[in-house]
XYZ file of C-alpha atoms in Angstrom:
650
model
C -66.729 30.195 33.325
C -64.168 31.401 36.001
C -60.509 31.080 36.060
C -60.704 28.478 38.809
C -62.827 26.703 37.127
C -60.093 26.493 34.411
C -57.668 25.737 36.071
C -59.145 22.697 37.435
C -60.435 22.319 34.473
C -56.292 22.143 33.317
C -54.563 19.999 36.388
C -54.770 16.509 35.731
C -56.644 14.250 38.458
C -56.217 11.095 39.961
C -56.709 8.805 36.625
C -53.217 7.102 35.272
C -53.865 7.924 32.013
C -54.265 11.507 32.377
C -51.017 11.600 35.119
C -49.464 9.595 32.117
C -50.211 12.443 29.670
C -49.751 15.172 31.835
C -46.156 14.046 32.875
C -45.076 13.024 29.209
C -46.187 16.320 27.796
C -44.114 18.097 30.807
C -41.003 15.668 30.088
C -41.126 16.383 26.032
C -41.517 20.499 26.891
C -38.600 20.529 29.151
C -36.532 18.330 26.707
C -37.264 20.528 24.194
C -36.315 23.789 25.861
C -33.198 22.267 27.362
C -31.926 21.088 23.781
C -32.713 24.182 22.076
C -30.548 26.010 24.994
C -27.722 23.815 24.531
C -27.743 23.371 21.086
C -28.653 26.751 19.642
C -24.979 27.923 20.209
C -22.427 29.134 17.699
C -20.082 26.914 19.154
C -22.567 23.443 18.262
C -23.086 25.384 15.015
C -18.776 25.539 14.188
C -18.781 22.032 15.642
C -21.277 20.794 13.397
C -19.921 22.829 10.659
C -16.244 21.506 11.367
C -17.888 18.064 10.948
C -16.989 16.834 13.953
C -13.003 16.719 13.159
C -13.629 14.164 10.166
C -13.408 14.533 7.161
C -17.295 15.172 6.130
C -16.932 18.808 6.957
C -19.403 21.597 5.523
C -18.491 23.757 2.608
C -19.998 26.675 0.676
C -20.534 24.716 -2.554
C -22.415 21.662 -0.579
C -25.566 24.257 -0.791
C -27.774 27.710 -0.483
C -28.007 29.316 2.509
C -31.445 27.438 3.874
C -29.787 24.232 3.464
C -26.534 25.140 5.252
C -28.671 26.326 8.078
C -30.887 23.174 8.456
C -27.297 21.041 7.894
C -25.780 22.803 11.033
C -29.052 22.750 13.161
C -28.704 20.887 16.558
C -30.700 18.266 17.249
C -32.576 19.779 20.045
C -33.119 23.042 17.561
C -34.538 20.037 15.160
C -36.775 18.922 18.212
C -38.217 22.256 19.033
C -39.460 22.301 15.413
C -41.229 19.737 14.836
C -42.753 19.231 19.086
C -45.137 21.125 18.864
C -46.950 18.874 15.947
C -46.006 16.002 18.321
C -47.886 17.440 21.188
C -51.142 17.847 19.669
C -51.327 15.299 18.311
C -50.372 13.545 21.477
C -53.254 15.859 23.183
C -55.775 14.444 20.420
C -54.762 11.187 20.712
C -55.371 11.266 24.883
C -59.011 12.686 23.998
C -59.841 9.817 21.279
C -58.712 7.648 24.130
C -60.594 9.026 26.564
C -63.624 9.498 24.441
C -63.453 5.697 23.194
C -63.513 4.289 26.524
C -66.796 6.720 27.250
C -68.343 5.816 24.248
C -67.351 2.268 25.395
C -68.842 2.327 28.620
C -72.149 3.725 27.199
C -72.319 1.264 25.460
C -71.768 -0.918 28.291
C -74.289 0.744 30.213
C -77.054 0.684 27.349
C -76.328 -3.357 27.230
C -77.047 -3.526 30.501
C -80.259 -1.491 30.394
C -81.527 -3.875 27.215
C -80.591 -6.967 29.126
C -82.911 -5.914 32.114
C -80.482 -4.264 34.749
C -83.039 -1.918 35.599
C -83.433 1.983 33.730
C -82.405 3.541 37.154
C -78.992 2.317 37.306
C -78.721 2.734 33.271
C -79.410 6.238 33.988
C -77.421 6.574 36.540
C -74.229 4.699 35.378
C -75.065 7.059 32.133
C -75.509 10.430 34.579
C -72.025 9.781 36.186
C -70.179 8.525 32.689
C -71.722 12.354 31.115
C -70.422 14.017 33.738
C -66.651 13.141 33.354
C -67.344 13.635 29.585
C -65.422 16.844 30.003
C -62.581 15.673 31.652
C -61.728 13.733 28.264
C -60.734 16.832 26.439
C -57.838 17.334 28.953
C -55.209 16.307 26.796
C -56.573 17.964 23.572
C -56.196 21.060 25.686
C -52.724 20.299 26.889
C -51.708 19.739 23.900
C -52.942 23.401 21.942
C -51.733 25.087 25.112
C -48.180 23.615 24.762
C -48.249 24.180 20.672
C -48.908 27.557 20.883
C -46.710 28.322 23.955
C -43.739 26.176 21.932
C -44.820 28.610 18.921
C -44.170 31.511 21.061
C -41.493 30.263 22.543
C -39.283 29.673 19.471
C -40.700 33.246 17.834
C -39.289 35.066 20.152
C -36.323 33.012 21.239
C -35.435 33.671 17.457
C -33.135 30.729 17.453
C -33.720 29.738 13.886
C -33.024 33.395 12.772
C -29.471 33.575 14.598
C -28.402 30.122 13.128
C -29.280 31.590 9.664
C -27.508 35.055 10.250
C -24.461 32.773 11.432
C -24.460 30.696 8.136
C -24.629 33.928 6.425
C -21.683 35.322 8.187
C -19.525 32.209 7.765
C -20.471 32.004 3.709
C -19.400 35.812 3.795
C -15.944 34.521 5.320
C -15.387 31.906 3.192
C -16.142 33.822 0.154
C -13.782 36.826 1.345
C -10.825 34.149 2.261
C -11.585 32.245 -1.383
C -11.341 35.944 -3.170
C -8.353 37.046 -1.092
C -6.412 33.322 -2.088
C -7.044 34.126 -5.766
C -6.139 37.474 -5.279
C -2.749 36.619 -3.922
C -2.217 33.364 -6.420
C -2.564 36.248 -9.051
C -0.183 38.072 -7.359
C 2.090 35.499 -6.907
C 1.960 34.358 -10.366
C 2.591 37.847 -11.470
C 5.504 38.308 -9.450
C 6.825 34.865 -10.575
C 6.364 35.895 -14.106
C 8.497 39.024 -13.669
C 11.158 36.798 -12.108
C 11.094 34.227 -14.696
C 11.419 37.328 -17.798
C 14.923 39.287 -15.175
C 16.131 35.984 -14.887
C 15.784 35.220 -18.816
C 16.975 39.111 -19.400
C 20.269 38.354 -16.933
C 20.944 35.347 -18.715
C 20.873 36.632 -21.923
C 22.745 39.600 -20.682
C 25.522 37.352 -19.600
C 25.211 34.832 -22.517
C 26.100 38.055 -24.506
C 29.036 39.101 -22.221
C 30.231 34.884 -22.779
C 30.069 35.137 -26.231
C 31.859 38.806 -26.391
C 34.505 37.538 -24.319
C 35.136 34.471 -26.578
C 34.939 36.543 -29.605
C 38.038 38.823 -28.080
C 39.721 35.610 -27.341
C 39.424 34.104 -30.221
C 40.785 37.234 -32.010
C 43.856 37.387 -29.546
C 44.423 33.724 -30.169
C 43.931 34.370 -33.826
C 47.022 37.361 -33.204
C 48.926 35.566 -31.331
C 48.743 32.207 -33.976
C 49.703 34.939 -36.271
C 52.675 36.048 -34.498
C 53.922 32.510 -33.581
C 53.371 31.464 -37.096
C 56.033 34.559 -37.727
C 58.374 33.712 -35.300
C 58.613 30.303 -36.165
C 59.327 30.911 -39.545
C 61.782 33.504 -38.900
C 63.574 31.417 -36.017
C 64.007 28.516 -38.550
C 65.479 30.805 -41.547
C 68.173 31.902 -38.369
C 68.564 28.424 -37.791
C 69.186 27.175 -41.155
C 71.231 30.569 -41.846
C 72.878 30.073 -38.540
C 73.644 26.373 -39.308
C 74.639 26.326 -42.656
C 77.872 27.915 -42.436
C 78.650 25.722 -39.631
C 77.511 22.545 -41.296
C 79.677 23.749 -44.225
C 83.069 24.631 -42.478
C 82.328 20.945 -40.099
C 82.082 19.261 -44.163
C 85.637 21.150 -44.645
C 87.182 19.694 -41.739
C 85.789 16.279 -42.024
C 87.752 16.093 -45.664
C 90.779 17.779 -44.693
C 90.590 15.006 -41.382
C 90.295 12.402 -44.383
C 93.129 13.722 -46.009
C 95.571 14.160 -43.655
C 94.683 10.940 -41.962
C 95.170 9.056 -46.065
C 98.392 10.918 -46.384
C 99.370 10.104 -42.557
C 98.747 6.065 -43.806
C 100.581 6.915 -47.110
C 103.282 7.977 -44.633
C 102.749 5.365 -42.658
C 103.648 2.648 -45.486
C 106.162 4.622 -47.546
C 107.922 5.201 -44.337
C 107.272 2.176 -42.723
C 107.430 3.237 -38.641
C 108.090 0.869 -35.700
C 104.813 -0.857 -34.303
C 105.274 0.072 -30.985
C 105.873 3.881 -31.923
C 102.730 3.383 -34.207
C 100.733 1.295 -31.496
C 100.866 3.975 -29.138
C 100.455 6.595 -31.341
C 97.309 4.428 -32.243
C 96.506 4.671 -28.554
C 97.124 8.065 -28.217
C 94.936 8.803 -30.868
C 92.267 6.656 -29.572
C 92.466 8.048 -26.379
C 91.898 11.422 -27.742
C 89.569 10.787 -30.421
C 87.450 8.938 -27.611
C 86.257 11.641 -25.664
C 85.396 13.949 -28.826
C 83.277 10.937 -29.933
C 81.210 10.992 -27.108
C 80.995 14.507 -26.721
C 79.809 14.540 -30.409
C 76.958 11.916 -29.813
C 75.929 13.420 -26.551
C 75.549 16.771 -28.811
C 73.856 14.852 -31.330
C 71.518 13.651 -28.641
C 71.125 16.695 -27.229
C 70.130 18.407 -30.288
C 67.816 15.911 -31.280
C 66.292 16.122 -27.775
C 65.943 19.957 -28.312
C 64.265 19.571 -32.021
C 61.877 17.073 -30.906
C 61.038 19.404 -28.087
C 61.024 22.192 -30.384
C 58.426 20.185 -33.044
C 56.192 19.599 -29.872
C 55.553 22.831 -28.703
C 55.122 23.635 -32.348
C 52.592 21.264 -32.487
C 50.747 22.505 -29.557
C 48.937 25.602 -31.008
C 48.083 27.199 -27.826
C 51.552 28.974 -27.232
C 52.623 32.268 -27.324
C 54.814 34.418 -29.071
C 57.391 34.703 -26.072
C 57.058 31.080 -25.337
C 58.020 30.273 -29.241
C 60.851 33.330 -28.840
C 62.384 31.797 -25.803
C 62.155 28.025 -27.189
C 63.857 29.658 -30.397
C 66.346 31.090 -28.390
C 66.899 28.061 -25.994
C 67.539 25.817 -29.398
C 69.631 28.093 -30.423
C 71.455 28.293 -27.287
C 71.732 24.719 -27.248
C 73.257 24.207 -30.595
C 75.694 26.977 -30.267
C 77.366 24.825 -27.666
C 77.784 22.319 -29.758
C 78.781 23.702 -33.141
C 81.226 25.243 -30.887
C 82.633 21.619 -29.553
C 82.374 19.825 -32.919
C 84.732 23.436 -34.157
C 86.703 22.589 -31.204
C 87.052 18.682 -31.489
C 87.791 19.014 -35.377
C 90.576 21.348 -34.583
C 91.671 19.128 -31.887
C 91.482 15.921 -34.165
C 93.467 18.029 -37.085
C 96.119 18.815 -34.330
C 96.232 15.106 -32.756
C 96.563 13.590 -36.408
C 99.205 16.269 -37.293
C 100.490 14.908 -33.926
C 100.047 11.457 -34.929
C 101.610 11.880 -38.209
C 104.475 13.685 -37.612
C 105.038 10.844 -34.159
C 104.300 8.236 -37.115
C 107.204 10.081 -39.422
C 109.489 10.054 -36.318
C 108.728 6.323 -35.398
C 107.944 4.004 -38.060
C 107.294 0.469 -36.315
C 105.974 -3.207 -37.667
C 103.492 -2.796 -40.574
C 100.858 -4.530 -38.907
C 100.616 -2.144 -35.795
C 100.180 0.419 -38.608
C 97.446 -1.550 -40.299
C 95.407 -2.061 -37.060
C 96.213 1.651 -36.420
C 95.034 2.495 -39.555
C 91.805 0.517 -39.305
C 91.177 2.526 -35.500
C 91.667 5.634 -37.808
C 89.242 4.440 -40.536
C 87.149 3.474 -37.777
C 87.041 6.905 -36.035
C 86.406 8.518 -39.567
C 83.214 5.983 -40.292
C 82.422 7.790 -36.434
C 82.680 10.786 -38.425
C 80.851 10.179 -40.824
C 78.075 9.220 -38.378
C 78.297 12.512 -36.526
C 78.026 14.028 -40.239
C 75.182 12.237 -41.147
C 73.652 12.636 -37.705
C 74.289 16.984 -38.179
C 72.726 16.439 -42.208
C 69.658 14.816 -39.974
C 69.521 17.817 -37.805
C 69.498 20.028 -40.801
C 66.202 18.114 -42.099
C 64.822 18.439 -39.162
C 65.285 22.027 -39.405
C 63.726 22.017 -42.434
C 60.767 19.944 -41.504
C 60.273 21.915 -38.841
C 60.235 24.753 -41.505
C 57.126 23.217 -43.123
C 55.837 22.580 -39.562
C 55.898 25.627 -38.908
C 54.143 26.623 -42.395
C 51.863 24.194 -41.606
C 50.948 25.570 -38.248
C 50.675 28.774 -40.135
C 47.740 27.320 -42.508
C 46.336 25.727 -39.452
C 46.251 29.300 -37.859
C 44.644 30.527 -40.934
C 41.916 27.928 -41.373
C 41.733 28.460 -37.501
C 40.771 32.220 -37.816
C 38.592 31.133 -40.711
C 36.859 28.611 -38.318
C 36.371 31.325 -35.842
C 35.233 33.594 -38.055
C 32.394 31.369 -39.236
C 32.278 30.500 -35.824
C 31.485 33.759 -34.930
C 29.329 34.900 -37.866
C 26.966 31.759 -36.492
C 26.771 33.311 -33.449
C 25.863 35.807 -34.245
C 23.286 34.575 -36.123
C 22.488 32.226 -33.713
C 21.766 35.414 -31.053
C 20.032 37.405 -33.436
C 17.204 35.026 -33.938
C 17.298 33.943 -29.736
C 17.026 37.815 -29.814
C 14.131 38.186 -32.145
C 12.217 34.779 -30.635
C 12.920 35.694 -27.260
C 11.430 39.106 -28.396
C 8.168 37.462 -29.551
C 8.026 35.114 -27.153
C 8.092 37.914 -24.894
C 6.196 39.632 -26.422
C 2.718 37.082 -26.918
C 3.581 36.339 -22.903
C 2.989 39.733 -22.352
C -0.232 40.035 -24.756
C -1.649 36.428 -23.070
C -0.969 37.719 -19.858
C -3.143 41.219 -20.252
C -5.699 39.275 -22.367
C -5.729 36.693 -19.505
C -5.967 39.253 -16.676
C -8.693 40.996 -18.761
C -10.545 38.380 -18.552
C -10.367 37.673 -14.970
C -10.917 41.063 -14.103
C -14.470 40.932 -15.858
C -14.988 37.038 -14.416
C -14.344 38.695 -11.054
C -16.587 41.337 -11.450
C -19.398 38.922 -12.824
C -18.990 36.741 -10.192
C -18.811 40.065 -7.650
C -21.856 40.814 -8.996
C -23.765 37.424 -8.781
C -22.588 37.202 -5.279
C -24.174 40.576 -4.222
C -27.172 39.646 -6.248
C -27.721 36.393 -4.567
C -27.311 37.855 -1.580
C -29.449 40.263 -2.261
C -31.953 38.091 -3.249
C -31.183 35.537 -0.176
C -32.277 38.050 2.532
C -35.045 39.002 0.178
C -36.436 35.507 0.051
C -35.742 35.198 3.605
C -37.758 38.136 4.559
C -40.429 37.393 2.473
C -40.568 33.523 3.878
C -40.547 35.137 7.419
C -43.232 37.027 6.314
C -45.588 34.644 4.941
C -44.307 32.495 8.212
C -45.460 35.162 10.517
C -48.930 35.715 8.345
C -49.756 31.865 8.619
C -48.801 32.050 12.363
C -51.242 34.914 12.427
C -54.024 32.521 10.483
C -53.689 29.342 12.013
C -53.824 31.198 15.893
C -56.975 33.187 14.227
C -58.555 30.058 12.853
C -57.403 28.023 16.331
C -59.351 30.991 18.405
C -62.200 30.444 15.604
C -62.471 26.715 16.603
C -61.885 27.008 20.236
C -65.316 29.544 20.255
C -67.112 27.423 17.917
C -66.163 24.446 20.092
C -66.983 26.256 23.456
C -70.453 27.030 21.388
C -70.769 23.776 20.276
C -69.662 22.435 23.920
C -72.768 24.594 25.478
C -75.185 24.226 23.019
C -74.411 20.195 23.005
C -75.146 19.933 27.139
C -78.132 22.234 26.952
C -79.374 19.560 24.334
C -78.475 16.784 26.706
C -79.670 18.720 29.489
C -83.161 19.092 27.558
C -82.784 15.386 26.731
C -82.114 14.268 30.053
C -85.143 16.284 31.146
C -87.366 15.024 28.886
C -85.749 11.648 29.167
C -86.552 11.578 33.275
C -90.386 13.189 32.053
C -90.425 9.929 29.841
C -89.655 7.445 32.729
C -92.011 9.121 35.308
C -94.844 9.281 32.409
C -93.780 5.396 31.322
C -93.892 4.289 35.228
C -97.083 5.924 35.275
C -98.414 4.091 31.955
C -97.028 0.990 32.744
C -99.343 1.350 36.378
C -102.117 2.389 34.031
C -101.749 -0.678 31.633
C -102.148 -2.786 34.221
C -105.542 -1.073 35.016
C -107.121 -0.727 31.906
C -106.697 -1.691 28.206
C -109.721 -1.157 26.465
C -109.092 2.059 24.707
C -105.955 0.755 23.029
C -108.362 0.187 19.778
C -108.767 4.053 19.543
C -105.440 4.359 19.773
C -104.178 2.366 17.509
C -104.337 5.249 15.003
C -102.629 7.486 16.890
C -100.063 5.607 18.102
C -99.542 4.806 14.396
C -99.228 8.428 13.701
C -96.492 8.322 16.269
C -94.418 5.437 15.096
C -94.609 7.270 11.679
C -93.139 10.127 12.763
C -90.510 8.425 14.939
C -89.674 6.511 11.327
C -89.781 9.644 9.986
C -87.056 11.300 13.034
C -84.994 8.292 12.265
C -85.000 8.914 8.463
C -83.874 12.620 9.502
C -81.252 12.024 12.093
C -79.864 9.824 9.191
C -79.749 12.497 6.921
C -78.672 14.529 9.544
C -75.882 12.145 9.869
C -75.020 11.842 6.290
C -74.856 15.795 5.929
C -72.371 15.779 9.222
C -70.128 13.285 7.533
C -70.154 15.295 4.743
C -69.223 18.183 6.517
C -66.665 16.298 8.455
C -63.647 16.620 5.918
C -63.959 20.619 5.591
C -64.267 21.237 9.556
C -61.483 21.090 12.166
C -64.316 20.096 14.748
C -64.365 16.724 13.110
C -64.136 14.345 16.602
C -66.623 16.865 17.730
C -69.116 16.411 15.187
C -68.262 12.373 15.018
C -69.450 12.642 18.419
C -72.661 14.301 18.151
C -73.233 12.338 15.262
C -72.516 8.953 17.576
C -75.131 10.399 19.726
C -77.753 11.070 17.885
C -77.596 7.707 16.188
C -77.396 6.109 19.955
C -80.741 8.298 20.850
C -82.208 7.311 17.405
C -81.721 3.228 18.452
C -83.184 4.286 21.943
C -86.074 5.532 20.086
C -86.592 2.597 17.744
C -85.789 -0.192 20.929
C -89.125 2.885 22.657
C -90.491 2.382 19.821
C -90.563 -1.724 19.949
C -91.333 -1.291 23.755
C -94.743 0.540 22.797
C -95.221 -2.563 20.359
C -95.144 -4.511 22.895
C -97.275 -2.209 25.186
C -99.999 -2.138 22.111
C -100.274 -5.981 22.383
C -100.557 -6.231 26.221
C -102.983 -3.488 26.609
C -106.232 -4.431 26.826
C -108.133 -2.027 29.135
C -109.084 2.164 29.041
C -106.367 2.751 31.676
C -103.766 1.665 29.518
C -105.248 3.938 26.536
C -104.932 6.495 28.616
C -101.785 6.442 30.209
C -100.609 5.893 26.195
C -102.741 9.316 25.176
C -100.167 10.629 27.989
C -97.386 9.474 26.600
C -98.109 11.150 23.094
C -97.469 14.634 24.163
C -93.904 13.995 25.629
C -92.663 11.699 22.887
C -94.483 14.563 20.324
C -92.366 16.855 21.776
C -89.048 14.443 21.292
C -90.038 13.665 17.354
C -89.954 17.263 16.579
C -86.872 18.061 18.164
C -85.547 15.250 16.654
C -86.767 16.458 13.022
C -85.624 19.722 12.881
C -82.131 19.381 14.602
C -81.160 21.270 11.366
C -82.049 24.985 12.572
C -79.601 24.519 15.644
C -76.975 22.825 14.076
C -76.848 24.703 10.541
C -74.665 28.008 12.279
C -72.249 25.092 13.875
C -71.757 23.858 10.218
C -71.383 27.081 8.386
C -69.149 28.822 11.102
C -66.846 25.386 10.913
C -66.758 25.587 7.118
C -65.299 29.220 7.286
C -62.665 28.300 9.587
């Protein structure tokens, strides 16, 4: 076997079927090689991984490592891995198809032969059909040549290997970003907590500065109430001590007025004065008594203007000491005036009615002048009266405003009591915010270390999980490369074992049909020959009736062993990787054993025609040849026995 010789053995000739094969087979190899150089990228791998921009994107969690890997495989990576299958079988199924339409045309040809086309162009037809016989295993060839050089190929491209070392990487990544998120969420949290407790500590630092302040106010307040409640007690005693004199000596006039204005009308009629003297003297009077009158009620106004304002701010507990002084002072300010005028106005009205009465002594007019005049006079005394009452009112006033003021005392007192309760509550109120705050604080502080405590160790079992499973991953991963590589190793050690078996098989199987064609063309010469002889002689065909039976025994006997033969091959046939092989020699044995029976019916018919010595002896030659065919036949076992066992063990 020389090189050229294989490698004519490997280009594909002139038939369609095997241009057909050898073009698809040179198609699927380049497609494969081109996607696996496009696709086995880290780019595909992120694009893949990304999902494609939607929203079925890859995570961590969807998986282990393995199933990552195969997830983000390309399609032409996919394709590489599962070719080289495809081609074989593609390279088998070109051989069955080759080998059918042999077996086919055999069969063909061995028609033809049984329906009388002559044995030389049988044999001829059959010559030139065994001859192309090898060309039929074109394809099976093909197709181990381009699984193992795909095997190869992808070995040592290492393709597979990078994709998984990627997914590794970008689980590594992930699982670094994930622990770095928490890590800062923590930290956030932490820092949010510590926020959360200065904020609480400045608002309870001011709350306490609030409630300090309000506690010095209230005191002032309660001080100042105090000192108003004081003052307004002592500015009313001044006020009734200050108007009481007044009040008394303003009585005094009022009844020496009376008085001298009864003895001026006892004058009046005991001396009995002109009217005109007394009208205008009337007038006179009226005319001064007029303005004093109003001036009186305006004061009267005035003051009641001022006590009213006076019982207001009195009212209103939120003023001061100096406001209550200077309202004190203002009042009393505002009364002097006017105790002053009504002084003033009673002297004036004692001087106008001594006035009057001595005018009415000098001038005593009609009686009825005097009368009216007398009525003005009792009039402007009922006036008087009025502007006494009105002054008696202001003194109650004062005096209510007395009690006022007392009251606004006892209102200052149940005030500070208020406040004091007020503030005791507050107090209370702070101390237990104080002591819940405290122990709220405090449990936040004991869930918090109990909390990061216990993340700490979750970390570090999860820390240590991780490494383990990694740990474990590239393990596993070296041990599946392993046990990849070792049945890489076994199958190319068992393929070798079968291709030598099958070369063996391939050489022993056309030295048999070599030997077989030899003793098949000794047959026809030695047949030609007998059938010339039968028509010669036929006489010694009794003789050889025995022998010939002897030979149809044994070619009973062949047939019984070739079926046996088959049987044992069929059996063998599921444990051997040579199976087509096998079914093949098996096909042909059974095809020589129905040559041999349709011989054996030919030298039936021979028996019955021959009737002379000549055709006894051209039978006695035939018995050596087809002697020589029976026990090949029957012990095919020797030879084929090694084939069997050396196709078991592979």
């Amino acid at each position: 076997m020389k090189f050229d010789e294989i490698i004519a053995f490997l280009i594909p000739g002139n038939d369609p079927i095997q241009l057909f094969f050898g073009g698809l087979f040179l198609i699927l190899i380049a497609a494969t090689l081109i996607g696996v150089w496009r696709g086995a990228t880290s780019e595909s791998w992120e694009k893949r991984w990304n999902g494609n921009g939607q929203v079925d994107d890859l995570d961590v969690e969807h998986g282990s490592v393995n199933e990552i890997s195969a997830a983000v495989a390309s399609p032409g990576e996919k394709l590489a891995d599962i070719m080289p299958g495809i081609l074989l079988i593609l390279g088998l199924l070109g051989t069955f198809l080759g080998l059918g339409i042999a077996l086919n045309k055999a069969s063909t040809i061995l028609l033809e032969a049984n329906a009388g086309g002559g044995m030389d162009n049988a044999m001829a037809n059959l010559m030139g059909m065994m001859e192309g016989l090898g060309t039929k295993f074109k394809t099976s060839t093909w197709g181990i040549m381009a699984f193992l050089l795909l095997k190869a190929w992808s070995a040592r491209n290492g393709y597979e290997e990078r994709r998984l070392r990627w997914c590794v990487g970008k689980m590594k990544a992930a699982f670094d970003f994930s622990r770095l998120a928490q890590q800062q969420e923590r930290q956030q949290t932490q820092y949010a907590l510590i926020e959360a407790l200065g904020r609480i500590d400045q608002t309870l630092v001011s709350q306490g500065q609030a409630n300090h302040a309000l506690l010095e106010t209230q005191c002032t307040l309660n001080k100042h109430s105090g000192a108003i409640q004081v003052a307004t007690h002592k500015a009313v005693q001044t006020l009734q001590q200050a108007l009481v004199p007044e009040m008394q000596a303003l009585n005094a006039s009022n009844a020496q007025a009376r008085d001298a204005l009864q003895e001026t009308l006892t004058h009046l009629h005991q001396h009995g004065v002109t009217l005109g003297a007394t009208h205008s003297a009337i007038q006179d009077l009226q005319q001064a008594l007029l303005p004093e009158v109003q001036t009186l009620n305006t004061s009267n106004n005035q003051a009641r203007d001022a006590l009213l304002e006076t019982v207001t701010h009195l009212q209103q507990h939120g003023i001061t000491a100096s406001a209550t002084h200077s309202a004190v002072q203002d009042l009393q300010q505002a009364l002097l005036p006017e105790v002053q005028n009504l002084n003033t106005h009673a002297e004036q009205a004692l001087e106008a009615l001594r006035d009057t009465a001595s005018t009415q002594q000098q001038n005593n007019e009609g009686q009825k002048q005097q009368l009216k005049a007398a009525h003005a006079a009792q009039k402007s005394l009922e006036h008087m009266e009025a502007n006494i009452s009105n002054l008696a009112a202001i003194s109650e006033a004062a005096t209510q405003m007395a009690g006022a003021a007392s009251d606004v005392g006892l209102s200052a007192k149940e005030l500070q009591s208020a406040i004091g309760g007020f503030k005791d509550g507050v107090a209370d109120v702070l101390g237990s915010i104080k002591q819940d705050l405290g122990s709220t604080i405090g449990q936040m502080g004991d869930s918090f270390t109990d909390n990061m405590a216990t993340m700490s160790a979750t970390m570090a079992n999860a820390t240590g999980g991780i490494s383990t499973a990694v740990t474990n991953l590239s393990s596993s991963v070296g041990q599946t490369m392993d046990k990849i590589q070792k049945s890489n190793e076994d199958s190319m050690a068992i393929q070798k074992n079968a291709q030598i078996e099958f070369l063996g098989t391939s050489e022993n199987l056309n030295i048999n049909i070599g030997s077989m064609t030899d003793l098949v063309g000794d047959l026809r010469e030695r047949i030609v020959s007998g059938l010339k002889a039968v028509s010669e002689s036929s006489r010694g065909m009794i003789a050889v009736n025995s022998k010939f039976q002897d030979v149809t025994e044994k070619a009973a006997r062949s047939a019984v062993a070739i079926e046996e033969l088959v049987a044992e091959l069929q059996k063998l046939q599921h444990a051997s990787p040579l199976q087509p092989v096998m079914d093949t020699v098996a096909g042909r044995v059974e095809m020589i054993g129905h040559s041999l029976q349709r011989l054996d019916e030919h030298l039936l018919a021979l028996k019955s025609a021959a009737d002379d010595e000549r055709q006894l002896h051209a039978i006695g030659q035939l018995q050596a040849p087809l002697q020589r065919i029976v026990e090949r036949l029957e012990n095919p076992a020797p030879r084929l026995k090694p084939l069997s066992l050396s196709a078991v063990e592979a």
